[in-house]
Amino acid sequence: TAPFLCTSGGRLARGTPDDVDELLAGYLVSGVSPAAPNIDVGGETVEVSSNGQARRALAAASAEGKSYWAACRAPVEHPSWWPVRAGAKAVPGFEHLICGEGASGIGMHRDRYREAEEPDRLVSTYLSLSRGRKHVLLLPPTDEGAAVAQQLGGEGCDDASGRASSQRACFPLLPSPDLLERVLAAGGFWFDLEAPTSAGGEALEGEEESEEEGE
């Protein structure tokens, strides 16, 4: 299988936040996001146990001009071509809104679904970009793909518990010709997605990004 691009993606029932204030008021509230989000500020993980703590941490980061990203659970309306979420391949609870400001990024990782007493399984997903610009690198689950992932994300970024390590590596915004050759030789893809930063504005590099993830 190979990734593909289309104009029909997921939709946020509560709308796309244009700034941190709309994110905090629209999504990090009781009854919308059932659990505290994952947060990274300035390249470091910020542990929060409630939406209230998350709101304070993100408001402070934005006010201080620090780069950040936050991944929170959010209701996503899936596109018509997405398979019915039922049966052995369902991954409940994997709908996320990911927002960022500045040169932020989650880094190299694999998404895994964990269930009690069941082996981890890799997750196939789609990505809808609503605001800003996102640099995307996709690699196949092969030895060649893992080697390139570790070159970019650091040792262990491709294993079952490697996400924390992968977030610490600085992801290059533009690949060197040699690196791009390695990605292509491994069967990977490197591209940018871009969307308006607001209803009437054009996307600018480094501005806030907002995306929906349905897995």
PDB file of C-alpha atoms in Angstrom:
ATOM      1  CA  THR A   1       0.000   0.000   0.000  1.00  0.00           C
ATOM      2  CA  ALA A   2       1.047   3.628  -0.496  1.00  0.00           C
ATOM      3  CA  PRO A   3      -0.095   6.946   0.989  1.00  0.00           C
ATOM      4  CA  PHE A   4      -2.356   9.150  -1.078  1.00  0.00           C
ATOM      5  CA  LEU A   5      -3.599  12.739  -1.026  1.00  0.00           C
ATOM      6  CA  CYS A   6      -7.199  13.839  -1.478  1.00  0.00           C
ATOM      7  CA  THR A   7      -9.435  16.821  -0.761  1.00  0.00           C
ATOM      8  CA  SER A   8     -11.870  14.880   1.440  1.00  0.00           C
ATOM      9  CA  GLY A   9     -10.575  14.582   4.992  1.00  0.00           C
ATOM     10  CA  GLY A  10     -11.761  14.476   8.566  1.00  0.00           C
ATOM     11  CA  ARG A  11     -13.827  17.278  10.070  1.00  0.00           C
ATOM     12  CA  LEU A  12     -13.874  18.763  13.544  1.00  0.00           C
ATOM     13  CA  ALA A  13     -17.465  19.074  14.702  1.00  0.00           C
ATOM     14  CA  ARG A  14     -16.525  21.991  16.989  1.00  0.00           C
ATOM     15  CA  GLY A  15     -14.595  23.836  14.284  1.00  0.00           C
ATOM     16  CA  THR A  16     -10.894  24.499  13.754  1.00  0.00           C
ATOM     17  CA  PRO A  17      -9.183  26.681  16.367  1.00  0.00           C
ATOM     18  CA  ASP A  18      -7.306  29.658  14.878  1.00  0.00           C
ATOM     19  CA  ASP A  19      -5.242  30.430  17.989  1.00  0.00           C
ATOM     20  CA  VAL A  20      -4.406  29.134  21.435  1.00  0.00           C
ATOM     21  CA  ASP A  21      -7.405  30.920  23.011  1.00  0.00           C
ATOM     22  CA  GLU A  22      -9.846  29.088  20.727  1.00  0.00           C
ATOM     23  CA  LEU A  23      -8.049  25.797  21.405  1.00  0.00           C
ATOM     24  CA  LEU A  24      -8.306  26.242  25.172  1.00  0.00           C
ATOM     25  CA  ALA A  25     -11.935  27.386  25.135  1.00  0.00           C
ATOM     26  CA  GLY A  26     -13.210  24.950  22.517  1.00  0.00           C
ATOM     27  CA  TYR A  27     -11.413  21.691  23.252  1.00  0.00           C
ATOM     28  CA  LEU A  28      -9.603  21.570  26.588  1.00  0.00           C
ATOM     29  CA  VAL A  29     -12.844  21.641  28.542  1.00  0.00           C
ATOM     30  CA  SER A  30     -14.927  19.091  30.391  1.00  0.00           C
ATOM     31  CA  GLY A  31     -17.201  17.027  28.169  1.00  0.00           C
ATOM     32  CA  VAL A  32     -15.087  17.468  25.024  1.00  0.00           C
ATOM     33  CA  SER A  33     -11.620  16.083  25.736  1.00  0.00           C
ATOM     34  CA  PRO A  34     -12.012  13.125  28.136  1.00  0.00           C
ATOM     35  CA  ALA A  35      -8.343  13.056  29.152  1.00  0.00           C
ATOM     36  CA  ALA A  36      -5.498  15.518  29.589  1.00  0.00           C
ATOM     37  CA  PRO A  37      -3.546  16.119  26.356  1.00  0.00           C
ATOM     38  CA  ASN A  38       0.045  15.237  25.569  1.00  0.00           C
ATOM     39  CA  ILE A  39       2.070  18.472  25.593  1.00  0.00           C
ATOM     40  CA  ASP A  40       5.562  19.427  24.478  1.00  0.00           C
ATOM     41  CA  VAL A  41       6.939  22.952  25.096  1.00  0.00           C
ATOM     42  CA  GLY A  42      10.265  24.041  23.673  1.00  0.00           C
ATOM     43  CA  GLY A  43      11.249  20.453  22.901  1.00  0.00           C
ATOM     44  CA  GLU A  44      10.492  19.129  26.382  1.00  0.00           C
ATOM     45  CA  THR A  45       7.538  17.039  27.545  1.00  0.00           C
ATOM     46  CA  VAL A  46       5.245  18.791  30.023  1.00  0.00           C
ATOM     47  CA  GLU A  47       3.389  16.366  32.285  1.00  0.00           C
ATOM     48  CA  VAL A  48      -0.187  17.432  33.015  1.00  0.00           C
ATOM     49  CA  SER A  49      -2.930  15.487  34.768  1.00  0.00           C
ATOM     50  CA  SER A  50      -5.924  17.667  33.906  1.00  0.00           C
ATOM     51  CA  ASN A  51      -7.277  19.951  31.204  1.00  0.00           C
ATOM     52  CA  GLY A  52      -6.888  22.833  33.643  1.00  0.00           C
ATOM     53  CA  GLN A  53      -3.147  22.241  33.981  1.00  0.00           C
ATOM     54  CA  ALA A  54      -2.898  21.901  30.200  1.00  0.00           C
ATOM     55  CA  ARG A  55      -4.701  25.211  29.633  1.00  0.00           C
ATOM     56  CA  ARG A  56      -2.324  27.039  31.979  1.00  0.00           C
ATOM     57  CA  ALA A  57       0.792  25.459  30.443  1.00  0.00           C
ATOM     58  CA  LEU A  58      -0.219  26.236  26.851  1.00  0.00           C
ATOM     59  CA  ALA A  59      -1.383  29.777  27.639  1.00  0.00           C
ATOM     60  CA  ALA A  60       1.978  30.480  29.312  1.00  0.00           C
ATOM     61  CA  ALA A  61       3.956  28.962  26.411  1.00  0.00           C
ATOM     62  CA  SER A  62       2.082  31.058  23.851  1.00  0.00           C
ATOM     63  CA  ALA A  63       2.443  34.247  25.914  1.00  0.00           C
ATOM     64  CA  GLU A  64       6.207  33.660  26.235  1.00  0.00           C
ATOM     65  CA  GLY A  65       6.630  32.962  22.514  1.00  0.00           C
ATOM     66  CA  LYS A  66       7.758  29.364  23.048  1.00  0.00           C
ATOM     67  CA  SER A  67       7.132  26.677  20.452  1.00  0.00           C
ATOM     68  CA  TYR A  68       4.730  23.967  21.543  1.00  0.00           C
ATOM     69  CA  TRP A  69       2.448  21.205  20.373  1.00  0.00           C
ATOM     70  CA  ALA A  70      -0.501  19.578  22.067  1.00  0.00           C
ATOM     71  CA  ALA A  71      -2.376  16.415  21.119  1.00  0.00           C
ATOM     72  CA  CYS A  72      -5.832  16.162  22.632  1.00  0.00           C
ATOM     73  CA  ARG A  73      -8.726  13.778  22.203  1.00  0.00           C
ATOM     74  CA  ALA A  74     -11.448  15.397  20.124  1.00  0.00           C
ATOM     75  CA  PRO A  75     -14.610  14.313  18.276  1.00  0.00           C
ATOM     76  CA  VAL A  76     -13.692  13.841  14.599  1.00  0.00           C
ATOM     77  CA  GLU A  77     -16.174  13.267  11.771  1.00  0.00           C
ATOM     78  CA  HIS A  78     -14.455  10.788   9.452  1.00  0.00           C
ATOM     79  CA  PRO A  79     -14.516  11.084   5.648  1.00  0.00           C
ATOM     80  CA  SER A  80     -16.814   8.771   3.719  1.00  0.00           C
ATOM     81  CA  TRP A  81     -13.919   6.691   2.358  1.00  0.00           C
ATOM     82  CA  TRP A  82     -12.605   5.777   5.817  1.00  0.00           C
ATOM     83  CA  PRO A  83     -13.397   2.145   6.763  1.00  0.00           C
ATOM     84  CA  VAL A  84     -16.173   1.520   9.253  1.00  0.00           C
ATOM     85  CA  ARG A  85     -14.702   1.647  12.737  1.00  0.00           C
ATOM     86  CA  ALA A  86     -15.715  -1.826  13.856  1.00  0.00           C
ATOM     87  CA  GLY A  87     -14.265  -5.272  14.181  1.00  0.00           C
ATOM     88  CA  ALA A  88     -10.713  -6.445  14.799  1.00  0.00           C
ATOM     89  CA  LYS A  89      -9.041  -3.409  13.204  1.00  0.00           C
ATOM     90  CA  ALA A  90     -10.882  -0.729  15.170  1.00  0.00           C
ATOM     91  CA  VAL A  91      -8.770   1.568  17.345  1.00  0.00           C
ATOM     92  CA  PRO A  92     -11.223   3.429  19.615  1.00  0.00           C
ATOM     93  CA  GLY A  93      -9.945   6.571  21.268  1.00  0.00           C
ATOM     94  CA  PHE A  94      -7.422   7.483  18.569  1.00  0.00           C
ATOM     95  CA  GLU A  95      -9.155  10.616  17.256  1.00  0.00           C
ATOM     96  CA  HIS A  96      -6.836  13.512  18.041  1.00  0.00           C
ATOM     97  CA  LEU A  97      -6.579  17.224  17.383  1.00  0.00           C
ATOM     98  CA  ILE A  98      -2.914  18.239  17.236  1.00  0.00           C
ATOM     99  CA  CYS A  99      -2.132  21.946  17.494  1.00  0.00           C
ATOM    100  CA  GLY A 100       1.259  23.611  17.423  1.00  0.00           C
ATOM    101  CA  GLU A 101       2.874  27.026  17.352  1.00  0.00           C
ATOM    102  CA  GLY A 102       6.367  27.850  16.132  1.00  0.00           C
ATOM    103  CA  ALA A 103       8.853  25.246  14.898  1.00  0.00           C
ATOM    104  CA  SER A 104       7.292  22.365  16.802  1.00  0.00           C
ATOM    105  CA  GLY A 105       7.080  18.707  15.850  1.00  0.00           C
ATOM    106  CA  ILE A 106       6.311  15.292  17.306  1.00  0.00           C
ATOM    107  CA  GLY A 107       9.338  13.681  15.660  1.00  0.00           C
ATOM    108  CA  MET A 108       9.877  10.163  14.350  1.00  0.00           C
ATOM    109  CA  HIS A 109       7.565   7.543  15.803  1.00  0.00           C
ATOM    110  CA  ARG A 110       5.168   4.723  15.033  1.00  0.00           C
ATOM    111  CA  ASP A 111       1.583   4.891  16.253  1.00  0.00           C
ATOM    112  CA  ARG A 112       0.680   1.775  18.203  1.00  0.00           C
ATOM    113  CA  TYR A 113      -2.601   0.680  19.702  1.00  0.00           C
ATOM    114  CA  ARG A 114      -2.273  -0.919  23.112  1.00  0.00           C
ATOM    115  CA  GLU A 115      -4.972  -3.027  24.707  1.00  0.00           C
ATOM    116  CA  ALA A 116      -4.805  -4.972  27.957  1.00  0.00           C
ATOM    117  CA  GLU A 117      -3.250  -8.445  27.534  1.00  0.00           C
ATOM    118  CA  GLU A 118      -3.105  -7.999  23.754  1.00  0.00           C
ATOM    119  CA  PRO A 119       0.034  -7.519  21.643  1.00  0.00           C
ATOM    120  CA  ASP A 120       0.656  -3.997  20.363  1.00  0.00           C
ATOM    121  CA  ARG A 121      -0.395  -3.428  16.782  1.00  0.00           C
ATOM    122  CA  LEU A 122       0.626  -0.707  14.367  1.00  0.00           C
ATOM    123  CA  VAL A 123      -2.071   1.758  13.378  1.00  0.00           C
ATOM    124  CA  SER A 124      -2.963   2.885   9.866  1.00  0.00           C
ATOM    125  CA  THR A 125      -4.253   6.421   9.825  1.00  0.00           C
ATOM    126  CA  TYR A 126      -5.143   9.528   7.854  1.00  0.00           C
ATOM    127  CA  LEU A 127      -4.128  13.125   8.503  1.00  0.00           C
ATOM    128  CA  SER A 128      -6.223  16.230   7.765  1.00  0.00           C
ATOM    129  CA  LEU A 129      -4.467  19.603   7.917  1.00  0.00           C
ATOM    130  CA  SER A 130      -6.667  22.586   8.779  1.00  0.00           C
ATOM    131  CA  ARG A 131      -4.181  25.407   9.406  1.00  0.00           C
ATOM    132  CA  GLY A 132      -0.519  26.167   8.754  1.00  0.00           C
ATOM    133  CA  ARG A 133       2.156  23.917   7.282  1.00  0.00           C
ATOM    134  CA  LYS A 134       3.227  20.413   8.243  1.00  0.00           C
ATOM    135  CA  HIS A 135       6.395  18.628   7.160  1.00  0.00           C
ATOM    136  CA  VAL A 136       5.690  14.925   6.694  1.00  0.00           C
ATOM    137  CA  LEU A 137       8.049  11.972   6.393  1.00  0.00           C
ATOM    138  CA  LEU A 138       6.558   8.509   5.904  1.00  0.00           C
ATOM    139  CA  LEU A 139       8.681   5.355   6.005  1.00  0.00           C
ATOM    140  CA  PRO A 140       7.676   1.729   5.444  1.00  0.00           C
ATOM    141  CA  PRO A 141       7.811  -0.781   8.360  1.00  0.00           C
ATOM    142  CA  THR A 142      10.978  -2.438   7.015  1.00  0.00           C
ATOM    143  CA  ASP A 143      14.582  -2.726   8.151  1.00  0.00           C
ATOM    144  CA  GLU A 144      15.529  -0.046   5.614  1.00  0.00           C
ATOM    145  CA  GLY A 145      12.786   2.257   6.883  1.00  0.00           C
ATOM    146  CA  ALA A 146      13.836   1.696  10.502  1.00  0.00           C
ATOM    147  CA  ALA A 147      17.454   2.567   9.674  1.00  0.00           C
ATOM    148  CA  VAL A 148      16.434   5.918   8.172  1.00  0.00           C
ATOM    149  CA  ALA A 149      14.075   6.575  11.093  1.00  0.00           C
ATOM    150  CA  GLN A 150      16.888   6.051  13.583  1.00  0.00           C
ATOM    151  CA  GLN A 151      19.170   8.346  11.591  1.00  0.00           C
ATOM    152  CA  LEU A 152      16.584  11.113  11.971  1.00  0.00           C
ATOM    153  CA  GLY A 153      15.003  10.315  15.324  1.00  0.00           C
ATOM    154  CA  GLY A 154      17.853   8.772  17.268  1.00  0.00           C
ATOM    155  CA  GLU A 155      18.486   5.270  18.539  1.00  0.00           C
ATOM    156  CA  GLY A 156      15.330   3.523  19.702  1.00  0.00           C
ATOM    157  CA  CYS A 157      12.888   5.943  18.055  1.00  0.00           C
ATOM    158  CA  ASP A 158      11.388   3.103  16.039  1.00  0.00           C
ATOM    159  CA  ASP A 159      10.883   0.623  18.881  1.00  0.00           C
ATOM    160  CA  ALA A 160       7.806   0.101  21.027  1.00  0.00           C
ATOM    161  CA  SER A 161       8.730   2.769  23.599  1.00  0.00           C
ATOM    162  CA  GLY A 162      10.705   5.139  21.408  1.00  0.00           C
ATOM    163  CA  ARG A 163       8.373   8.113  21.133  1.00  0.00           C
ATOM    164  CA  ALA A 164       9.934   9.936  24.092  1.00  0.00           C
ATOM    165  CA  SER A 165      13.369   9.628  22.481  1.00  0.00           C
ATOM    166  CA  SER A 166      12.175  10.617  19.034  1.00  0.00           C
ATOM    167  CA  GLN A 167      10.705  13.873  20.312  1.00  0.00           C
ATOM    168  CA  ARG A 168      14.133  14.998  21.482  1.00  0.00           C
ATOM    169  CA  ALA A 169      15.691  14.896  18.010  1.00  0.00           C
ATOM    170  CA  CYS A 170      15.436  18.033  15.877  1.00  0.00           C
ATOM    171  CA  PHE A 171      13.627  17.153  12.668  1.00  0.00           C
ATOM    172  CA  PRO A 172      15.122  18.884   9.596  1.00  0.00           C
ATOM    173  CA  LEU A 173      12.690  21.167   7.770  1.00  0.00           C
ATOM    174  CA  LEU A 174      14.418  20.460   4.442  1.00  0.00           C
ATOM    175  CA  PRO A 175      16.242  17.191   3.705  1.00  0.00           C
ATOM    176  CA  SER A 176      19.732  17.227   2.253  1.00  0.00           C
ATOM    177  CA  PRO A 177      20.033  15.543  -1.167  1.00  0.00           C
ATOM    178  CA  ASP A 178      21.825  12.565   0.421  1.00  0.00           C
ATOM    179  CA  LEU A 179      19.133  12.150   3.092  1.00  0.00           C
ATOM    180  CA  LEU A 180      16.343  12.433   0.554  1.00  0.00           C
ATOM    181  CA  GLU A 181      18.033   9.721  -1.543  1.00  0.00           C
ATOM    182  CA  ARG A 182      18.078   7.439   1.528  1.00  0.00           C
ATOM    183  CA  VAL A 183      14.384   8.091   2.194  1.00  0.00           C
ATOM    184  CA  LEU A 184      13.443   7.342  -1.411  1.00  0.00           C
ATOM    185  CA  ALA A 185      15.680   4.256  -1.543  1.00  0.00           C
ATOM    186  CA  ALA A 186      13.914   2.911   1.571  1.00  0.00           C
ATOM    187  CA  GLY A 187      10.530   3.370  -0.135  1.00  0.00           C
ATOM    188  CA  GLY A 188       9.623   6.464   1.886  1.00  0.00           C
ATOM    189  CA  PHE A 189       7.899   9.780   1.137  1.00  0.00           C
ATOM    190  CA  TRP A 190       8.848  13.333   2.171  1.00  0.00           C
ATOM    191  CA  PHE A 191       6.420  16.178   1.492  1.00  0.00           C
ATOM    192  CA  ASP A 192       4.724  19.248   2.945  1.00  0.00           C
ATOM    193  CA  LEU A 193       1.035  19.835   3.574  1.00  0.00           C
ATOM    194  CA  GLU A 194      -0.140  23.440   3.668  1.00  0.00           C
ATOM    195  CA  ALA A 195      -3.453  25.106   4.514  1.00  0.00           C
ATOM    196  CA  PRO A 196      -4.607  28.681   5.274  1.00  0.00           C
ATOM    197  CA  THR A 197      -3.743  29.914   8.757  1.00  0.00           C
ATOM    198  CA  SER A 198      -7.251  31.363   9.055  1.00  0.00           C
ATOM    199  CA  ALA A 199     -10.428  31.631   7.023  1.00  0.00           C
ATOM    200  CA  GLY A 200      -8.998  34.470   4.909  1.00  0.00           C
ATOM    201  CA  GLY A 201      -5.238  34.148   5.337  1.00  0.00           C
ATOM    202  CA  GLU A 202      -2.395  32.370   3.607  1.00  0.00           C
ATOM    203  CA  ALA A 203      -0.196  29.876   5.437  1.00  0.00           C
ATOM    204  CA  LEU A 204       3.198  31.090   6.598  1.00  0.00           C
ATOM    205  CA  GLU A 205       6.076  28.889   7.704  1.00  0.00           C
ATOM    206  CA  GLY A 206       6.441  28.718  11.449  1.00  0.00           C
ATOM    207  CA  GLU A 207       2.900  29.751  12.274  1.00  0.00           C
ATOM    208  CA  GLU A 208       0.460  27.673  14.278  1.00  0.00           C
ATOM    209  CA  GLU A 209      -0.644  24.389  12.796  1.00  0.00           C
ATOM    210  CA  SER A 210      -3.766  22.426  13.503  1.00  0.00           C
ATOM    211  CA  GLU A 211      -4.546  18.938  12.327  1.00  0.00           C
ATOM    212  CA  GLU A 212      -7.011  16.158  12.915  1.00  0.00           C
ATOM    213  CA  GLU A 213      -5.874  12.586  13.174  1.00  0.00           C
ATOM    214  CA  GLY A 214      -8.206   9.636  12.790  1.00  0.00           C
ATOM    215  CA  GLU A 215      -6.764   6.170  13.282  1.00  0.00           C
TER     216      GLU A 215
END
